[in-house]
Amino acid sequence: MATIAKSPTTKPKARKARTKKPPKIEVVASTPEAQSNAALLARREAAVPRGVASAAPVFADRAENAELWDVEGKRYIDFAGGIAVLNTGHRHPEVVAAAKAQEDRFTHTSFQVVPYEPYVALAEKLNALAPGDFAKKSLLVTTGAEAVENAIKIARAATGRPGVIAFTGGYHGRTLLTLGMTGKISPYKKDVGPFPADIFRAPFPSVRDGITVEDALTGLQNLFLTDAQPDRVAAIIIEPVLGEGGYVPVPFEMMRSLRAICDEHGILLIADEIQAGFARTGTWFAVEHSGVVPDLITVAKSMAGGYPIAGVIGRADVMDAMDPGGLGGTYGGNPVACAAALAAIDAIEQEGLLARSLQLGETFRARFAEIGARVSPYRMWDIRGLGAMLAVEFVSDFETATPDAALVKSICAHALKRGLILLGCGMHGNALRIMVPLTASDEIIAEGLAIFEAALADAVAEQAA
């Protein structure tokens, strides 16, 4: 109930109300029964909206590197990595130590009130890591969607144009503006429109749908002729590897053509590296594989090893387009998260995780091909990705490539029972994606792949029964 301000003539009554004892709050006892997965699930369903989905019906108690234990003590190998957030693993010791050291100094001032060195140091580091032989600046925020929103704001301010072009299958967030750019209806956009104007969708190259790079570029040129006047387009935004869209890399020739088109029309190219960045593909940023240098890069997820932070890195002249006060946010670039990010980046460098990602990619590709041929012939339609950012796509009919989302759902369920956390993805929900920490040992990787093979066999047998 809202509190109504009282007039000066009612002071005694207001004073009495403020001195009343607060109501007694009942605390739920932390008994073994109360902390079972089933009990917590019941509490979750009563307290949390159903729109907040959870892939696993188990509750985390503790985690270490690539392993996680639930509240009942069961151990899991984590191939999901908090949705690609944990390239440096759960609770990397250097990341945790850096965060704790910052907590001992201060946890918040708001950079817009009293700035602090960790923000500046992280911005300097990001500017140095990002591709491009030009001066750069970085903005720090809290979430990936917030980073994308700010990238669009910056692009519009820098160009004086409103239009934004995104691609089929792209995922850019769940806020209203980022949903307008996200190219997948269910579950993200279902029933929550209309979306902001001046956002246009171009086709993405798709082997499944018979869309070549040439077809996709023709579609973009047709968009310029029909809906998106090129001199009114501020930015083209693309994930160098589709995330929710199925872990599909953008063909390098497509990226190079987009760069040329942007240069021709004065459009800014934004690489959304939120899921693909920070060593996941074997380079700091996935766009580096193509040799293309974008104008702006959005980052988040594995940048801070599990702490919430995100950012926009870009050409200094573009980043300076906004007037003072036009960028920021109360929690943006939190000092604890900045300290964690600096430590996570240092761990990636010191532990050779770029090379480790490429090595893991080769291991997974070889093992998936072997397992698919032995356990599910003609069901594993595609193995794709860059470095350790890999997906396996399953079909019910190899010739027609009919998506089999039910099989992927069954594989994930059987894997969880056996102690492996997996997540699906893709426009049809028929791909499994690998987001295992790059710090996972060879033994853990081998154990996880063995569980995957058994879970696949379980799922295939269940479907055949």
XYZ file of C-alpha atoms in Angstrom:
465
model
C 0.000 0.000 0.000
C 1.327 3.463 -0.905
C 2.295 5.818 1.911
C 0.461 9.167 1.730
C 2.340 12.238 2.973
C 0.628 13.882 5.988
C 0.093 17.600 6.474
C 1.858 19.442 9.370
C -1.372 19.305 11.421
C -1.161 15.490 11.629
C 2.405 15.181 12.970
C 1.589 13.311 16.204
C -0.341 10.638 14.302
C 2.433 10.220 11.720
C 5.073 9.964 14.461
C 3.097 7.229 16.173
C 2.807 5.256 12.920
C 6.592 5.343 12.393
C 7.288 3.999 15.882
C 5.097 0.904 15.520
C 6.947 -2.413 15.677
C 7.402 -4.034 12.262
C 5.390 -7.198 11.614
C 7.093 -10.434 12.529
C 8.557 -12.203 9.502
C 8.472 -15.978 9.485
C 11.770 -17.473 8.334
C 11.682 -20.786 6.474
C 13.810 -23.334 8.306
C 16.827 -24.595 6.407
C 16.190 -28.281 7.031
C 17.375 -31.039 4.687
C 13.772 -31.546 3.604
C 13.298 -27.817 2.920
C 16.458 -27.814 0.815
C 15.575 -30.763 -1.425
C 15.207 -30.094 -5.140
C 11.510 -30.973 -4.940
C 10.845 -28.600 -2.038
C 12.749 -25.759 -3.663
C 10.974 -26.367 -6.958
C 7.618 -26.047 -5.198
C 8.731 -22.772 -3.592
C 10.035 -21.546 -6.958
C 6.743 -22.276 -8.710
C 4.850 -20.393 -6.002
C 7.150 -17.355 -5.963
C 8.649 -16.936 -9.462
C 6.706 -16.163 -12.683
C 6.419 -19.082 -15.088
C 7.945 -16.910 -17.810
C 11.310 -17.316 -16.063
C 12.194 -20.778 -17.320
C 14.902 -23.068 -15.926
C 16.412 -25.815 -18.040
C 17.204 -28.108 -15.096
C 14.803 -28.985 -12.244
C 17.688 -29.059 -9.768
C 19.088 -26.302 -7.541
C 22.761 -25.385 -7.344
C 24.539 -25.623 -4.005
C 28.189 -25.154 -5.026
C 30.400 -25.299 -8.096
C 34.062 -25.515 -9.024
C 35.560 -25.017 -12.498
C 33.440 -27.301 -14.763
C 31.615 -29.182 -11.989
C 28.465 -28.333 -10.050
C 26.731 -29.976 -7.086
C 23.029 -29.621 -6.355
C 21.434 -29.149 -2.926
C 21.068 -32.918 -2.568
C 24.784 -33.471 -3.171
C 24.587 -34.850 -6.713
C 27.513 -33.906 -8.960
C 27.144 -32.621 -12.514
C 29.593 -31.816 -15.290
C 28.671 -28.403 -16.656
C 28.654 -28.135 -20.453
C 26.346 -25.076 -20.268
C 28.617 -22.666 -18.399
C 25.780 -20.439 -17.220
C 24.902 -19.830 -20.911
C 28.482 -19.176 -22.052
C 29.393 -16.985 -19.069
C 32.035 -19.241 -17.548
C 34.846 -19.542 -20.087
C 37.199 -19.308 -17.089
C 35.091 -21.767 -15.067
C 33.058 -21.571 -11.898
C 34.810 -19.612 -9.165
C 38.159 -19.128 -10.878
C 40.465 -18.437 -7.904
C 42.043 -15.297 -9.380
C 38.660 -13.880 -10.380
C 37.172 -14.519 -6.941
C 40.251 -13.081 -5.220
C 40.103 -9.905 -7.295
C 36.399 -9.440 -6.544
C 36.935 -9.972 -2.808
C 39.843 -7.523 -2.744
C 37.653 -4.861 -4.367
C 34.806 -5.622 -1.942
C 37.185 -4.826 0.916
C 37.679 -1.327 -0.531
C 34.179 -0.346 -1.765
C 31.359 -1.982 -3.694
C 29.556 0.971 -5.275
C 29.751 4.688 -5.827
C 28.161 4.900 -9.296
C 30.759 5.861 -11.872
C 28.602 8.881 -12.757
C 28.970 10.217 -9.205
C 32.479 9.266 -8.053
C 34.523 7.435 -10.704
C 37.074 4.735 -9.905
C 40.186 3.233 -11.445
C 38.898 -0.330 -12.162
C 36.382 1.062 -14.669
C 39.093 3.010 -16.474
C 41.521 0.064 -16.374
C 38.932 -2.287 -17.864
C 38.029 0.208 -20.587
C 41.726 0.513 -21.453
C 42.048 -3.270 -21.612
C 39.013 -3.695 -23.844
C 40.225 -0.940 -26.173
C 43.548 -2.742 -26.522
C 41.980 -6.163 -27.154
C 39.405 -5.114 -29.743
C 40.405 -5.311 -33.427
C 41.102 -2.150 -35.373
C 44.071 0.196 -35.809
C 42.255 3.285 -34.573
C 41.557 5.007 -31.271
C 38.825 3.280 -29.265
C 36.711 3.964 -26.185
C 34.559 1.651 -24.075
C 31.299 2.087 -22.177
C 30.556 -0.309 -19.304
C 27.025 -1.345 -18.367
C 25.450 -4.317 -16.614
C 23.711 -6.660 -19.080
C 24.098 -7.753 -22.677
C 20.754 -6.283 -23.706
C 21.774 -2.990 -22.124
C 24.995 -3.069 -24.148
C 23.070 -3.616 -27.393
C 20.596 -0.831 -26.574
C 23.465 1.573 -25.931
C 25.236 0.533 -29.123
C 22.107 1.469 -31.073
C 21.813 4.787 -29.209
C 25.444 5.579 -30.002
C 25.050 4.599 -33.659
C 21.957 6.766 -34.055
C 23.641 9.732 -32.384
C 26.800 9.346 -34.470
C 25.020 9.033 -37.814
C 21.889 11.093 -37.237
C 19.912 8.176 -38.677
C 17.198 5.994 -37.117
C 17.289 2.676 -39.007
C 18.740 -0.612 -37.762
C 19.103 -3.830 -39.760
C 19.349 -7.202 -38.010
C 19.185 -10.772 -39.314
C 16.950 -13.802 -39.219
C 17.897 -16.015 -36.274
C 19.866 -13.321 -34.476
C 19.454 -12.885 -30.736
C 20.161 -9.501 -29.149
C 18.238 -9.469 -25.862
C 14.804 -9.390 -24.207
C 14.158 -5.673 -23.711
C 11.661 -4.108 -26.091
C 14.252 -2.563 -28.421
C 16.481 -5.646 -28.455
C 13.468 -7.928 -28.987
C 12.723 -5.871 -32.082
C 16.150 -6.896 -33.386
C 15.942 -10.515 -32.184
C 14.960 -12.743 -35.078
C 13.096 -15.531 -33.307
C 9.487 -15.406 -32.101
C 9.127 -18.209 -29.554
C 9.638 -17.885 -26.664
C 11.152 -14.402 -26.669
C 8.812 -12.216 -28.746
C 5.573 -14.153 -28.385
C 2.618 -11.941 -27.383
C 4.687 -8.876 -26.352
C 4.619 -6.659 -29.473
C 4.396 -4.204 -31.084
C 8.106 -3.534 -31.336
C 9.938 -0.256 -32.045
C 9.887 1.179 -35.551
C 12.812 1.511 -37.970
C 14.099 -2.010 -37.280
C 14.434 -4.193 -40.372
C 15.185 -7.881 -40.883
C 17.550 -9.242 -43.529
C 17.936 -12.939 -44.431
C 20.759 -14.977 -42.910
C 22.588 -17.557 -45.062
C 21.111 -20.998 -44.337
C 22.142 -24.346 -45.781
C 18.930 -25.865 -44.412
C 16.730 -23.313 -46.178
C 18.847 -23.160 -49.313
C 19.812 -19.505 -48.728
C 23.320 -18.831 -50.024
C 25.496 -15.872 -49.138
C 24.618 -14.412 -52.535
C 20.902 -14.869 -51.774
C 21.287 -13.211 -48.371
C 23.115 -10.230 -49.848
C 20.489 -9.924 -52.576
C 17.857 -9.915 -49.843
C 19.706 -7.089 -48.091
C 19.889 -5.075 -51.306
C 16.163 -5.676 -51.864
C 15.554 -4.409 -48.314
C 17.339 -1.201 -49.298
C 14.975 -0.906 -52.280
C 11.736 -1.677 -50.454
C 11.825 -0.708 -46.767
C 15.186 0.426 -45.380
C 16.402 3.545 -47.183
C 20.183 3.097 -46.855
C 20.950 6.757 -46.073
C 18.538 6.485 -43.136
C 20.137 3.327 -41.703
C 22.384 3.921 -38.690
C 23.680 0.391 -38.156
C 23.747 -3.201 -39.255
C 24.021 -5.528 -36.240
C 25.023 -9.179 -36.499
C 26.318 -11.971 -34.279
C 29.509 -13.355 -35.898
C 28.246 -16.729 -34.643
C 24.513 -16.981 -34.064
C 23.829 -17.853 -30.426
C 20.214 -18.779 -29.774
C 19.882 -19.118 -33.540
C 21.884 -22.342 -33.559
C 25.619 -21.595 -33.248
C 25.886 -20.883 -36.968
C 28.996 -18.898 -37.959
C 28.501 -16.045 -40.397
C 30.349 -17.035 -43.595
C 33.479 -14.914 -43.795
C 32.600 -13.655 -47.271
C 29.280 -12.439 -45.839
C 31.052 -10.470 -43.094
C 33.421 -8.927 -45.618
C 30.518 -7.961 -47.879
C 28.658 -6.366 -44.950
C 31.742 -4.299 -44.150
C 31.901 -3.087 -47.769
C 28.153 -2.297 -47.844
C 28.404 -0.349 -44.591
C 31.359 1.638 -45.908
C 29.497 2.399 -49.148
C 26.429 3.781 -47.391
C 27.967 5.331 -44.248
C 26.380 2.669 -42.027
C 28.023 1.482 -38.813
C 28.715 -2.240 -38.445
C 28.020 -3.660 -34.961
C 29.389 -7.093 -34.000
C 27.328 -8.590 -31.180
C 29.993 -10.639 -29.382
C 28.056 -11.142 -26.152
C 28.027 -14.940 -26.443
C 30.949 -15.481 -28.817
C 33.570 -13.277 -27.174
C 36.431 -13.764 -24.737
C 38.068 -16.896 -26.182
C 34.941 -18.965 -26.832
C 35.833 -19.281 -30.544
C 39.625 -19.352 -30.144
C 40.089 -15.608 -30.616
C 39.201 -12.742 -28.305
C 36.287 -11.895 -30.592
C 34.697 -14.200 -33.162
C 34.683 -11.491 -35.821
C 38.485 -11.719 -35.917
C 38.245 -15.028 -37.807
C 36.878 -13.137 -40.821
C 39.460 -10.350 -40.709
C 36.631 -7.789 -40.567
C 36.891 -4.827 -38.182
C 33.509 -3.588 -36.923
C 32.793 -0.053 -35.777
C 31.202 -1.166 -32.503
C 31.397 -4.407 -30.488
C 28.985 -5.399 -27.734
C 30.367 -7.637 -24.976
C 29.162 -9.336 -21.781
C 28.888 -12.948 -20.489
C 32.407 -14.441 -20.112
C 34.071 -11.050 -19.800
C 33.954 -11.269 -15.991
C 33.882 -14.984 -15.212
C 30.409 -14.983 -13.656
C 30.052 -11.397 -12.421
C 27.427 -9.185 -14.121
C 29.000 -6.673 -16.474
C 28.698 -5.748 -20.138
C 30.005 -3.120 -22.474
C 30.292 -1.421 -25.831
C 33.713 -1.012 -27.456
C 34.012 1.249 -30.473
C 35.754 3.843 -32.552
C 36.501 6.813 -30.320
C 34.855 9.329 -32.659
C 31.675 7.243 -32.740
C 31.638 6.546 -29.006
C 31.971 10.286 -28.300
C 28.814 11.127 -30.275
C 26.605 11.250 -27.172
C 26.551 14.361 -24.994
C 27.749 14.081 -21.362
C 25.076 12.323 -19.330
C 23.624 10.568 -22.367
C 25.328 7.279 -21.479
C 25.602 5.409 -18.207
C 23.436 3.789 -15.557
C 23.410 3.506 -11.790
C 25.167 0.132 -11.667
C 27.042 0.312 -14.975
C 30.626 -0.870 -14.639
C 30.233 -1.953 -11.021
C 33.697 -1.848 -9.368
C 33.550 -5.444 -8.118
C 32.571 -6.686 -11.574
C 35.308 -4.547 -13.168
C 37.910 -6.130 -10.896
C 36.580 -9.595 -11.726
C 36.667 -8.824 -15.464
C 40.280 -7.680 -15.338
C 41.201 -10.922 -13.547
C 39.200 -13.063 -15.989
C 40.881 -11.438 -18.983
C 44.258 -11.969 -17.337
C 43.400 -15.658 -16.740
C 42.485 -16.099 -20.419
C 45.868 -14.648 -21.378
C 47.993 -16.400 -18.749
C 46.380 -19.834 -19.145
C 46.427 -19.864 -22.952
C 42.667 -20.240 -23.285
C 42.577 -19.018 -26.888
C 44.653 -22.017 -27.946
C 42.735 -24.246 -25.523
C 39.479 -23.280 -27.237
C 40.799 -24.345 -30.637
C 42.057 -27.617 -29.176
C 38.721 -28.339 -27.508
C 36.922 -27.566 -30.753
C 38.925 -30.245 -32.558
C 38.285 -32.741 -29.745
C 34.536 -32.165 -29.720
C 34.230 -32.290 -33.516
C 36.051 -35.601 -33.728
C 34.179 -37.200 -30.826
C 30.770 -35.981 -32.013
C 31.363 -37.430 -35.474
C 32.480 -40.734 -33.970
C 29.592 -40.916 -31.491
C 27.017 -39.924 -34.095
C 28.136 -42.589 -36.555
C 28.061 -45.268 -33.866
C 25.014 -44.362 -31.771
C 22.691 -42.383 -34.048
C 23.474 -42.964 -37.734
C 21.912 -40.341 -40.012
C 20.465 -38.370 -37.103
C 23.381 -36.004 -36.452
C 22.911 -33.719 -39.449
C 25.517 -31.043 -38.742
C 28.480 -30.308 -36.467
C 29.377 -26.632 -36.718
C 30.941 -23.639 -35.027
C 34.252 -21.924 -34.393
C 36.739 -23.128 -31.788
C 34.917 -24.480 -28.744
C 31.691 -22.667 -29.697
C 30.148 -25.748 -31.256
C 26.685 -27.158 -31.870
C 25.365 -30.511 -33.025
C 22.098 -30.491 -34.980
C 19.753 -33.481 -34.947
C 17.145 -34.463 -37.539
C 14.544 -37.199 -37.873
C 15.210 -37.622 -41.598
C 18.676 -37.025 -42.988
C 17.647 -36.373 -46.581
C 15.032 -33.740 -45.788
C 16.885 -32.473 -42.704
C 13.614 -32.501 -40.739
C 14.392 -30.920 -37.340
C 14.052 -33.204 -34.307
C 13.618 -30.952 -31.288
C 12.042 -33.805 -29.312
C 15.246 -35.838 -29.562
C 17.349 -32.913 -28.317
C 14.996 -32.381 -25.381
C 15.248 -36.075 -24.529
C 19.063 -36.041 -24.779
C 19.235 -33.101 -22.342
C 16.899 -34.869 -19.890
C 18.814 -38.154 -19.990
C 22.143 -36.322 -19.729
C 20.943 -34.514 -16.600
C 19.913 -37.807 -14.993
C 23.422 -39.111 -15.675
C 25.132 -35.974 -14.379
C 25.729 -33.712 -17.400
C 24.189 -30.270 -17.964
C 23.412 -29.522 -21.622
C 21.405 -26.810 -23.391
C 19.698 -26.753 -26.762
C 19.412 -23.910 -29.258
C 18.436 -23.191 -32.846
C 15.448 -21.809 -34.704
C 13.789 -25.223 -34.449
C 15.234 -26.187 -31.050
C 17.022 -29.198 -32.565
C 20.657 -28.317 -31.829
C 22.800 -28.962 -28.757
C 25.398 -26.291 -27.985
C 28.662 -26.666 -26.118
C 29.601 -23.953 -23.613
C 31.894 -25.911 -21.310
C 34.471 -23.850 -19.379
C 37.717 -23.666 -21.342
C 39.511 -24.436 -18.084
C 37.926 -27.905 -17.851
C 40.470 -30.727 -17.670
C 40.808 -33.337 -20.412
C 39.489 -35.910 -17.932
C 36.325 -33.889 -17.262
C 35.791 -33.358 -21.003
C 36.167 -37.090 -21.656
C 33.768 -37.944 -18.839
C 31.218 -35.454 -20.121
C 31.418 -36.807 -23.666
C 30.945 -40.363 -22.373
C 27.791 -39.235 -20.557
C 26.618 -37.483 -23.718
C 27.063 -40.695 -25.697
C 25.061 -42.682 -23.139
C 22.334 -40.029 -23.031
C 22.112 -40.011 -26.821
C 21.747 -43.799 -26.808
C 19.016 -43.505 -24.151
C 17.150 -40.898 -26.195
C 17.379 -42.844 -29.454
C 16.161 -46.033 -27.736
C 13.310 -44.156 -26.057
C 12.216 -42.670 -29.372
C 12.325 -46.081 -31.063
C 10.283 -47.792 -28.332
